[in-house]
Amino acid sequence: MAILGNLISRSLRIRKKFTFKLGTPRQYQLQVLYRLLTKAKDTQFGQHYNFQEILNSPNIIANYRSTVPVHNYNKMHAEWWHKCLEGQANVSWPEKIKYFALSSGTSESASKHIPVTRDMLRNVKKVGVKQLYSMANFDIPPKSFSKGILMLGGTTALYEKGDYYEGDMSGIQAKNIPRWFRRFYKPGGNISKKPNWEQRIKLIVRKAPQWDVGTVCGVPAWVQIVLAEIIKYHGVKNIHEIWPNLAVYIHGGVSFEPYRDSFQKLLGKPINFIETYMASEGSFGFQARPNVRGIKLVLNAGIFYEFIPFTEENFTSEGEVKANPKSYMIHEVVEDVEYAVMLSTCAGAWRYLIGDVVKFTSVKEHEIIIVGRTKQFLSLCGEHMSIDNMNNAIDAVQKKLGITVKEFTVAGFPYENLFAHRWFIGTDDVNVDSNRVREIIDQTLSEVNDDYAVERTSALKEIFVEIMPNDVFIDYLRLKGKEGAMNKFPRVMKGEKLKDWENFLASKLKSV
């Protein structure tokens, strides 16, 4: 196995020395769109929107934009994808859909059924190979490439529903992983299929010393819980006493910054933190350069990107897209502008708003950071507060007070004829001064967000902070059936979700 690790590491570094002729981002994306339209032109969707005519037009991009409307999940499902669930073939992609990824995201209560096609599975593997090549850029010990890879996702059990299977995207990928990868895959098929999250974790915790893990993958909040449980159960000081060869943590789904300090406390030595960008709709990119904040989008893997400026011109205050929004291709974007991501994919999603809002940190390298969700920005009175702003505020609280904040959420509401924000902050540190936390949050947001600073002098009258044990957040996810490594706590509470959260907190107080 050590020889294998050296061979992989050496081959990656040799490949790095070669120069490959590359197309421009625009060329890659035009080629992807052409192939998508060509393959789907005879589907129900392709015939309805006359893809053949778009392909024959002198300006494919302009014709595509003017012909195919913007879709969100509800529109795509109501008009097209429900037919796939009913067993129809060639609806929006030329095949009968065998797999549907269940995804509730952080803003919807009911599960979404996202089609997963053979082409999408092939392209997810393609992105994975590209990420493996990029590992040559990081300082990873050669032996780590021969060690186990612990993937803390949702249950890999798939449920048969007549003509198709449904389940977590991690389960669909696990069913289709190459044979050679199974020797590295932890916790293995038997444990990963357990539908109960707590049962899976107990088995992982107990078996941890039997594995030689070099890489861990998963959402930060839940990975932290698992590593902490392993450390506690086996009576060690840090995770490296169990897995001395752990060298890489691959994370995604939420910003890692609020978790970084608390994560470091679980380690016995430095490791590489590498961010990825994946969803039920596909695999979009990964951090390709060390010590650079930015995820490199993969532009030739079956996904055509459009970017809609996340402004009042294009979106309502509730995050709903307006009719005929202006969109930009990869070569038309600029840095430090917030864009909503829109996809056309080899799984039959067309001009589909995924819900993420990003900024380009490098247009040249087509690298992005995720700054929020279209429906998880807080802007009651024009403060335009993004999740990225919130993460900065929480990071400042942790650093200045020396505490660990594992979860948080924010709500906005009318207050004395104006408006206010209420922060709910989860920490297991005792004697935290909520007034001092409030001051740091308010000061940080005023520094990083000019709109917030202006509104604090006018319409945004007050900021409230409630400190609570982190278990409150975990218990809420358990109650909602969202416990597990693929589920994230919503950073913004609005509408019915806010009422539900407040009722939950009230019931907690009564039980104390």
Coordinates of C-alpha atoms in Angstrom, one line a residue:
M1 CA 0.0 0.0 0.0
A2 CA 2.9 2.4 0.7
I3 CA 4.3 1.6 -2.7
L4 CA 0.9 2.5 -4.2
G5 CA 0.8 5.8 -2.4
N6 CA 4.2 6.7 -3.7
L7 CA 3.3 5.7 -7.2
I8 CA 0.1 7.9 -7.2
S9 CA 1.9 10.8 -5.7
R10 CA 4.8 10.6 -8.1
S11 CA 2.5 10.3 -11.2
L12 CA 0.5 13.3 -10.1
R13 CA 3.7 15.4 -9.7
I14 CA 5.0 14.2 -13.1
R15 CA 1.7 15.1 -14.7
K16 CA 2.0 18.6 -13.2
K17 CA 5.2 19.2 -15.1
F18 CA 3.5 18.7 -18.5
T19 CA 1.8 21.7 -20.2
F20 CA -1.5 20.8 -21.8
K21 CA -3.1 22.9 -24.4
L22 CA -6.3 24.4 -22.9
G23 CA -9.3 26.1 -24.4
T24 CA -10.6 29.4 -23.1
P25 CA -13.4 29.4 -20.5
R26 CA -15.8 30.7 -23.2
Q27 CA -14.8 27.9 -25.6
Y28 CA -15.3 25.2 -23.0
Q29 CA -18.7 26.5 -22.0
L30 CA -20.0 27.1 -25.6
Q31 CA -18.9 23.5 -26.4
V32 CA -20.8 22.2 -23.3
L33 CA -24.0 24.1 -24.2
Y34 CA -23.8 22.9 -27.8
R35 CA -23.5 19.3 -26.7
L36 CA -26.3 19.6 -24.2
L37 CA -28.7 21.1 -26.7
T38 CA -27.7 18.5 -29.4
K39 CA -28.2 15.5 -27.1
A40 CA -31.5 16.8 -25.7
K41 CA -33.1 18.2 -28.9
D42 CA -35.4 15.3 -29.3
T43 CA -36.6 15.1 -25.7
Q44 CA -40.0 16.6 -24.7
F45 CA -38.3 19.6 -23.3
G46 CA -36.1 20.0 -26.4
Q47 CA -39.0 19.8 -28.8
H48 CA -41.1 22.2 -26.7
Y49 CA -38.4 24.9 -26.8
N50 CA -37.2 23.9 -30.3
F51 CA -33.6 23.2 -29.5
Q52 CA -32.9 22.4 -33.1
E53 CA -33.8 25.9 -34.1
I54 CA -31.5 27.3 -31.3
L55 CA -28.7 25.1 -32.7
N56 CA -29.3 26.4 -36.2
S57 CA -29.3 30.1 -35.2
P58 CA -26.3 32.3 -35.8
N59 CA -26.1 33.2 -32.1
I60 CA -26.9 30.1 -30.0
I61 CA -26.4 31.9 -26.6
A62 CA -28.7 34.8 -27.3
N63 CA -31.4 32.5 -28.8
Y64 CA -31.1 30.1 -25.9
R65 CA -31.5 32.9 -23.4
S66 CA -34.5 34.4 -25.1
T67 CA -36.2 31.1 -25.8
V68 CA -35.8 29.0 -22.6
P69 CA -37.2 30.7 -19.4
V70 CA -35.5 30.6 -16.0
H71 CA -36.6 27.6 -13.8
N72 CA -36.4 26.9 -10.1
Y73 CA -37.1 23.5 -8.7
N74 CA -40.8 24.0 -8.3
K75 CA -41.2 25.1 -11.9
M76 CA -39.0 22.4 -13.3
H77 CA -40.8 19.7 -11.3
A78 CA -44.3 20.9 -11.9
E79 CA -43.8 21.1 -15.7
W80 CA -41.3 18.4 -16.5
W81 CA -39.7 16.3 -13.8
H82 CA -43.0 14.9 -12.4
K83 CA -43.2 13.0 -15.6
C84 CA -39.9 11.3 -14.9
L85 CA -41.2 10.2 -11.5
E86 CA -44.3 8.8 -13.4
G87 CA -42.0 6.6 -15.5
Q88 CA -41.8 8.6 -18.7
A89 CA -38.6 8.5 -20.6
N90 CA -36.9 11.3 -22.7
V91 CA -38.6 14.1 -20.7
S92 CA -35.8 16.6 -20.3
W93 CA -32.8 14.3 -21.0
P94 CA -32.8 11.4 -23.4
E95 CA -33.2 8.4 -21.0
K96 CA -35.5 7.0 -18.5
I97 CA -34.3 8.3 -15.1
K98 CA -33.2 5.4 -12.8
Y99 CA -32.1 7.5 -9.8
F100 CA -33.5 10.5 -8.0
A101 CA -31.4 12.4 -5.4
L102 CA -33.5 13.5 -2.4
S103 CA -32.6 17.0 -1.3
S104 CA -34.3 19.3 1.1
G105 CA -31.5 21.9 1.1
T106 CA -31.7 24.5 3.9
S107 CA -34.7 26.4 2.8
E108 CA -37.4 23.8 1.8
S109 CA -39.3 21.4 4.1
A110 CA -40.4 18.8 1.6
S111 CA -37.8 16.6 -0.2
K112 CA -36.9 17.5 -3.7
H113 CA -36.5 14.8 -6.3
I114 CA -33.5 15.7 -8.5
P115 CA -32.9 13.5 -11.5
V116 CA -29.5 11.8 -11.7
T117 CA -28.6 10.5 -15.1
R118 CA -25.8 8.2 -16.4
D119 CA -24.1 11.2 -18.0
M120 CA -24.2 13.1 -14.7
L121 CA -22.6 10.2 -12.8
R122 CA -19.9 10.1 -15.5
N123 CA -19.2 13.8 -15.1
V124 CA -19.1 13.6 -11.3
K125 CA -16.4 11.0 -11.7
K126 CA -14.6 13.3 -14.2
V127 CA -14.6 16.2 -11.7
G128 CA -13.3 13.8 -9.0
V129 CA -10.4 12.7 -11.2
K130 CA -9.6 16.4 -11.9
Q131 CA -9.5 17.1 -8.2
L132 CA -7.2 14.1 -7.7
Y133 CA -4.8 15.7 -10.2
S134 CA -5.0 19.0 -8.4
M135 CA -3.8 17.3 -5.2
A136 CA -0.3 17.6 -6.6
N137 CA -0.5 21.3 -5.7
F138 CA -0.8 20.5 -2.0
D139 CA 1.7 19.4 0.5
I140 CA 0.3 15.9 1.0
P141 CA 2.5 13.0 2.2
P142 CA 2.7 10.3 -0.5
K143 CA 1.6 7.6 1.9
S144 CA -1.7 9.4 2.4
F145 CA -2.8 8.4 -1.1
S146 CA -2.8 4.7 0.0
K147 CA -4.9 5.3 3.1
G148 CA -8.6 5.0 3.8
I149 CA -11.1 7.7 2.8
L150 CA -13.8 8.3 5.4
M151 CA -16.9 9.7 3.7
L152 CA -19.4 11.0 6.2
G153 CA -22.5 11.5 4.0
G154 CA -26.1 10.6 4.3
T155 CA -27.2 6.9 4.3
T156 CA -26.2 5.1 1.2
A157 CA -29.3 3.0 1.3
L158 CA -31.5 3.5 -1.8
Y159 CA -35.2 3.0 -1.8
E160 CA -36.9 1.2 -4.7
K161 CA -39.9 3.1 -5.9
G162 CA -41.2 1.0 -8.8
D163 CA -39.2 2.0 -11.8
Y164 CA -36.6 4.1 -10.0
Y165 CA -34.5 4.4 -6.9
E166 CA -34.4 7.4 -4.6
G167 CA -32.0 8.4 -1.8
D168 CA -29.1 10.7 -0.8
M169 CA -26.8 11.7 -3.6
S170 CA -24.0 10.1 -1.6
G171 CA -25.9 6.8 -1.8
I172 CA -26.3 7.0 -5.6
Q173 CA -22.6 7.7 -5.9
A174 CA -21.7 4.9 -3.6
K175 CA -23.8 2.5 -5.7
N176 CA -21.8 3.6 -8.8
I177 CA -18.2 3.9 -7.4
P178 CA -15.5 2.0 -9.2
R179 CA -14.4 -1.3 -7.9
W180 CA -10.9 -0.2 -7.3
F181 CA -12.1 2.6 -5.0
R182 CA -14.0 0.3 -2.6
R183 CA -10.8 -0.8 -0.9
F184 CA -10.2 2.8 0.3
Y185 CA -13.9 3.6 1.1
K186 CA -14.8 3.9 4.8
P187 CA -16.9 3.2 6.7
G188 CA -17.7 0.6 4.1
G189 CA -21.0 -0.5 2.6
N190 CA -22.6 -2.3 5.6
I191 CA -22.2 0.7 8.0
S192 CA -23.0 3.4 5.4
K193 CA -26.3 1.7 4.5
K194 CA -27.6 2.0 8.0
P195 CA -30.6 4.5 7.8
N196 CA -30.2 5.7 11.3
W197 CA -27.6 8.4 11.7
E198 CA -26.9 7.7 15.4
Q199 CA -26.4 4.0 14.7
R200 CA -24.0 4.7 11.9
I201 CA -22.0 7.1 14.2
K202 CA -21.8 4.5 17.0
L203 CA -20.4 1.9 14.6
I204 CA -17.9 4.4 13.1
V205 CA -16.7 5.5 16.5
R206 CA -16.1 1.9 17.7
K207 CA -14.4 0.7 14.5
A208 CA -12.3 3.9 14.1
P209 CA -9.0 2.3 15.4
Q210 CA -9.4 -0.5 12.9
W211 CA -9.0 1.9 10.0
D212 CA -6.0 3.8 8.7
V213 CA -7.7 7.0 7.5
G214 CA -5.8 9.5 5.4
T215 CA -8.7 11.6 4.2
V216 CA -12.0 12.7 5.7
C217 CA -14.9 14.1 3.7
G218 CA -18.1 15.7 4.9
V219 CA -20.0 18.8 6.2
P220 CA -18.0 20.5 9.0
A221 CA -20.6 20.5 11.8
W222 CA -21.2 16.7 11.6
V223 CA -17.6 15.8 10.9
Q224 CA -16.7 17.7 14.1
I225 CA -19.3 15.7 16.1
V226 CA -18.0 12.4 14.8
L227 CA -14.3 13.2 15.4
A228 CA -15.1 14.5 18.9
E229 CA -17.0 11.3 19.7
I230 CA -14.1 9.1 18.5
I231 CA -11.7 11.1 20.7
K232 CA -14.0 10.8 23.7
Y233 CA -14.9 7.1 23.3
H234 CA -11.3 6.0 23.0
G235 CA -9.9 8.3 25.6
V236 CA -7.3 10.0 23.4
K237 CA -6.2 13.6 23.2
N238 CA -6.7 14.2 19.5
I239 CA -7.8 12.3 16.3
H240 CA -4.2 11.8 15.2
E241 CA -3.7 9.4 18.0
I242 CA -6.3 7.2 16.2
W243 CA -5.4 8.1 12.6
P244 CA -1.8 9.2 12.5
N245 CA -1.8 9.4 8.7
L246 CA -4.8 11.8 8.5
A247 CA -3.6 14.5 6.2
V248 CA -6.6 15.8 4.3
Y249 CA -10.1 17.1 5.2
I250 CA -12.3 17.7 2.2
H251 CA -15.3 19.9 3.1
G252 CA -18.2 21.7 1.4
G253 CA -21.8 22.7 1.8
V254 CA -21.2 25.6 4.2
S255 CA -18.4 28.0 4.9
F256 CA -15.7 26.4 6.9
E257 CA -14.4 29.6 8.6
P258 CA -16.8 29.5 11.6
Y259 CA -15.6 25.9 12.3
R260 CA -11.9 26.3 11.6
D261 CA -10.7 27.1 15.2
S262 CA -12.8 24.4 16.9
F263 CA -11.8 21.9 14.2
Q264 CA -8.1 22.6 14.8
K265 CA -8.6 21.6 18.5
L266 CA -9.4 18.0 17.4
L267 CA -6.1 17.6 15.6
G268 CA -2.6 16.6 16.7
K269 CA -0.8 18.1 13.7
P270 CA -1.6 20.3 10.7
I271 CA -3.6 18.9 7.8
N272 CA -4.8 20.2 4.4
F273 CA -8.3 21.7 4.3
I274 CA -9.7 21.5 0.7
E275 CA -13.1 22.9 -0.2
T276 CA -15.4 21.3 -2.8
Y277 CA -18.6 22.5 -4.4
M278 CA -21.1 19.7 -4.8
A279 CA -24.9 19.4 -4.7
S280 CA -27.6 16.9 -5.8
E281 CA -27.5 18.6 -9.2
G282 CA -23.9 17.8 -9.8
S283 CA -20.3 18.3 -9.0
F284 CA -19.2 21.9 -9.9
G285 CA -15.6 22.4 -8.7
F286 CA -13.0 22.3 -6.0
Q287 CA -10.2 24.3 -4.4
A288 CA -7.3 23.8 -6.7
R289 CA -4.7 26.0 -5.1
P290 CA -3.4 25.9 -1.5
N291 CA -3.8 28.9 0.7
V292 CA -6.2 30.5 -1.8
R293 CA -9.7 31.2 -0.9
G294 CA -11.7 30.1 -4.0
I295 CA -13.3 27.1 -5.6
K296 CA -12.2 26.5 -9.2
L297 CA -15.3 25.7 -11.4
V298 CA -14.9 22.8 -13.8
L299 CA -16.1 24.1 -17.2
N300 CA -16.0 21.0 -19.4
A301 CA -18.0 18.5 -17.3
G302 CA -21.5 18.6 -18.6
I303 CA -22.7 21.8 -16.9
F304 CA -23.3 25.1 -18.6
Y305 CA -23.2 28.1 -16.2
E306 CA -25.0 31.4 -16.2
F307 CA -24.6 34.0 -13.6
I308 CA -27.4 36.5 -12.6
P309 CA -26.4 39.6 -10.6
F310 CA -28.1 39.2 -7.2
T311 CA -29.7 42.7 -7.2
E312 CA -33.1 44.2 -6.7
E313 CA -33.3 44.5 -10.5
N314 CA -33.3 40.7 -10.8
F315 CA -34.7 39.4 -7.5
T316 CA -37.5 40.2 -5.1
S317 CA -36.8 40.8 -1.4
E318 CA -37.8 37.2 -0.7
G319 CA -35.1 35.9 -3.1
E320 CA -37.5 35.0 -6.0
V321 CA -36.1 35.7 -9.5
K322 CA -38.0 38.3 -11.5
A323 CA -39.0 37.8 -15.2
N324 CA -36.3 37.9 -17.8
P325 CA -33.2 38.5 -15.6
K326 CA -30.0 39.5 -17.2
S327 CA -27.4 36.7 -17.1
Y328 CA -23.7 36.5 -17.9
M329 CA -21.5 33.7 -19.1
I330 CA -18.2 32.7 -17.4
H331 CA -16.1 35.1 -19.5
E332 CA -18.5 38.0 -18.8
V333 CA -18.4 38.1 -15.0
V334 CA -16.4 40.4 -12.9
E335 CA -14.9 40.0 -9.4
D336 CA -16.6 41.0 -6.1
V337 CA -20.1 41.0 -7.6
E338 CA -22.7 38.8 -6.1
Y339 CA -24.2 36.4 -8.7
A340 CA -27.0 33.8 -8.4
V341 CA -25.9 30.5 -10.1
M342 CA -28.0 29.2 -12.9
L343 CA -27.3 25.7 -14.5
S344 CA -28.1 23.8 -17.6
T345 CA -26.9 20.2 -17.0
C346 CA -26.6 16.7 -18.4
A347 CA -29.2 15.6 -15.9
G348 CA -31.9 17.6 -17.7
A349 CA -32.0 20.8 -15.7
W350 CA -32.4 23.9 -18.0
R351 CA -31.6 27.4 -16.9
Y352 CA -32.1 26.1 -13.4
L353 CA -31.5 28.3 -10.3
I354 CA -29.7 26.2 -7.8
G355 CA -30.2 28.8 -5.0
D356 CA -26.5 29.6 -4.3
V357 CA -25.1 33.1 -4.5
V358 CA -21.4 33.4 -5.3
K359 CA -18.6 35.9 -5.8
F360 CA -15.6 35.5 -8.2
T361 CA -12.3 35.8 -6.3
S362 CA -10.4 35.3 -9.5
V363 CA -12.0 35.6 -13.0
K364 CA -8.8 34.5 -14.6
E365 CA -8.8 31.2 -12.6
H366 CA -12.7 31.0 -12.6
E367 CA -12.6 30.7 -8.8
I368 CA -15.5 31.5 -6.6
I369 CA -16.6 31.7 -3.0
I370 CA -20.2 30.9 -1.9
V371 CA -21.5 33.9 0.0
G372 CA -25.1 32.8 0.6
R373 CA -28.4 31.5 -0.7
T374 CA -30.9 33.5 -2.7
K375 CA -33.5 33.0 0.1
Q376 CA -31.1 33.2 3.0
F377 CA -30.0 36.8 2.6
L378 CA -31.4 39.1 5.3
S379 CA -32.6 42.5 3.9
L380 CA -35.6 43.8 5.9
C381 CA -34.7 47.5 5.2
G382 CA -31.9 47.4 2.7
E383 CA -29.1 46.0 4.9
H384 CA -28.3 43.2 2.3
M385 CA -26.7 41.0 4.9
S386 CA -25.2 37.8 3.3
I387 CA -24.2 34.6 4.9
D388 CA -20.6 35.6 4.2
N389 CA -21.2 38.7 6.3
M390 CA -22.6 36.6 9.1
N391 CA -19.7 34.2 9.0
N392 CA -17.3 37.1 9.3
A393 CA -19.2 38.4 12.4
I394 CA -19.2 35.0 14.1
D395 CA -15.5 34.5 13.3
A396 CA -14.7 37.9 14.9
V397 CA -16.7 36.8 18.0
Q398 CA -14.8 33.6 18.3
K399 CA -11.4 35.3 17.9
K400 CA -12.0 38.2 20.2
L401 CA -13.7 36.3 23.0
G402 CA -11.8 33.0 22.7
I403 CA -15.0 30.9 22.4
T404 CA -16.2 28.3 20.0
V405 CA -19.5 28.9 18.1
K406 CA -20.6 25.7 16.5
E407 CA -24.0 26.8 15.1
F408 CA -26.0 30.0 14.7
T409 CA -28.9 31.5 12.9
V410 CA -30.4 35.0 12.5
A411 CA -33.9 36.3 12.2
G412 CA -35.3 39.7 11.3
F413 CA -38.5 41.2 12.5
P414 CA -40.5 44.5 12.8
Y415 CA -39.5 46.4 16.0
E416 CA -41.0 49.7 17.4
N417 CA -42.1 50.8 13.9
L418 CA -38.7 50.0 12.5
F419 CA -36.7 46.7 12.3
A420 CA -34.4 44.5 14.4
H421 CA -32.2 41.4 14.1
R422 CA -32.1 38.5 16.6
W423 CA -29.0 36.2 16.6
F424 CA -29.3 32.7 18.1
I425 CA -25.8 31.5 18.9
G426 CA -24.8 28.0 19.9
T427 CA -21.8 27.6 22.1
D428 CA -20.8 25.2 24.9
D429 CA -18.5 27.8 26.5
V430 CA -19.9 29.1 29.8
N431 CA -20.3 32.7 31.0
V432 CA -20.4 34.3 27.6
D433 CA -21.3 37.9 27.7
S434 CA -24.2 38.4 25.2
N435 CA -23.8 42.2 25.3
R436 CA -20.2 41.9 24.3
V437 CA -21.1 39.4 21.5
R438 CA -23.7 41.9 20.3
E439 CA -21.1 44.7 20.2
I440 CA -18.6 42.6 18.2
I441 CA -21.3 41.4 15.7
D442 CA -22.6 44.9 15.2
Q443 CA -19.2 46.4 14.8
T444 CA -17.9 43.7 12.4
L445 CA -21.0 43.9 10.2
S446 CA -20.7 47.7 10.0
E447 CA -17.1 47.3 8.8
V448 CA -17.7 44.7 6.2
N449 CA -21.1 45.8 4.9
D450 CA -21.7 49.5 4.0
D451 CA -25.5 49.0 3.6
Y452 CA -25.7 47.5 7.1
A453 CA -23.8 50.4 8.5
V454 CA -26.2 52.9 6.9
E455 CA -29.3 51.1 8.1
R456 CA -28.0 50.9 11.6
T457 CA -28.3 54.7 11.8
S458 CA -31.9 54.6 10.5
A459 CA -34.2 51.7 10.0
L460 CA -32.4 48.8 11.7
K461 CA -33.0 49.9 15.3
E462 CA -31.8 47.1 17.4
I463 CA -29.7 43.9 17.5
F464 CA -30.5 41.1 20.0
V465 CA -28.4 38.1 20.9
E466 CA -29.4 34.9 22.6
I467 CA -26.7 32.5 23.7
M468 CA -27.7 28.8 24.0
P469 CA -26.1 25.3 24.2
N470 CA -25.1 23.9 20.8
D471 CA -27.3 20.8 21.5
V472 CA -30.4 23.0 21.0
F473 CA -29.5 23.3 17.3
I474 CA -28.8 19.6 17.0
D475 CA -32.1 18.7 18.8
Y476 CA -34.0 20.9 16.3
L477 CA -32.5 19.1 13.3
R478 CA -33.3 15.7 15.0
L479 CA -36.9 16.8 15.5
K480 CA -37.1 17.8 11.8
G481 CA -35.6 14.5 10.7
K482 CA -32.6 16.3 9.3
E483 CA -29.9 14.8 11.5
G484 CA -27.0 13.6 9.6
A485 CA -23.9 14.5 7.7
M486 CA -25.6 16.0 4.7
N487 CA -27.9 18.4 6.6
K488 CA -27.0 22.0 7.4
F489 CA -28.7 24.4 9.9
P490 CA -30.3 27.4 8.0
R491 CA -28.4 30.6 8.7
V492 CA -31.5 32.8 8.2
M493 CA -34.9 32.1 9.7
K494 CA -37.9 33.5 7.9
G495 CA -41.7 33.0 7.7
E496 CA -43.1 29.7 8.9
K497 CA -39.6 28.3 9.5
L498 CA -39.0 31.1 12.0
K499 CA -42.4 30.4 13.8
D500 CA -41.5 26.8 14.0
W501 CA -38.0 27.6 15.4
E502 CA -39.6 30.0 18.0
N503 CA -42.2 27.3 19.0
F504 CA -39.4 24.8 19.4
L505 CA -37.4 27.2 21.6
A506 CA -40.5 27.9 23.7
S507 CA -41.1 24.2 24.3
K508 CA -37.4 23.8 25.3
L509 CA -37.8 26.5 27.9
K510 CA -40.9 24.8 29.3
S511 CA -39.1 21.5 29.7
V512 CA -36.2 23.0 31.6

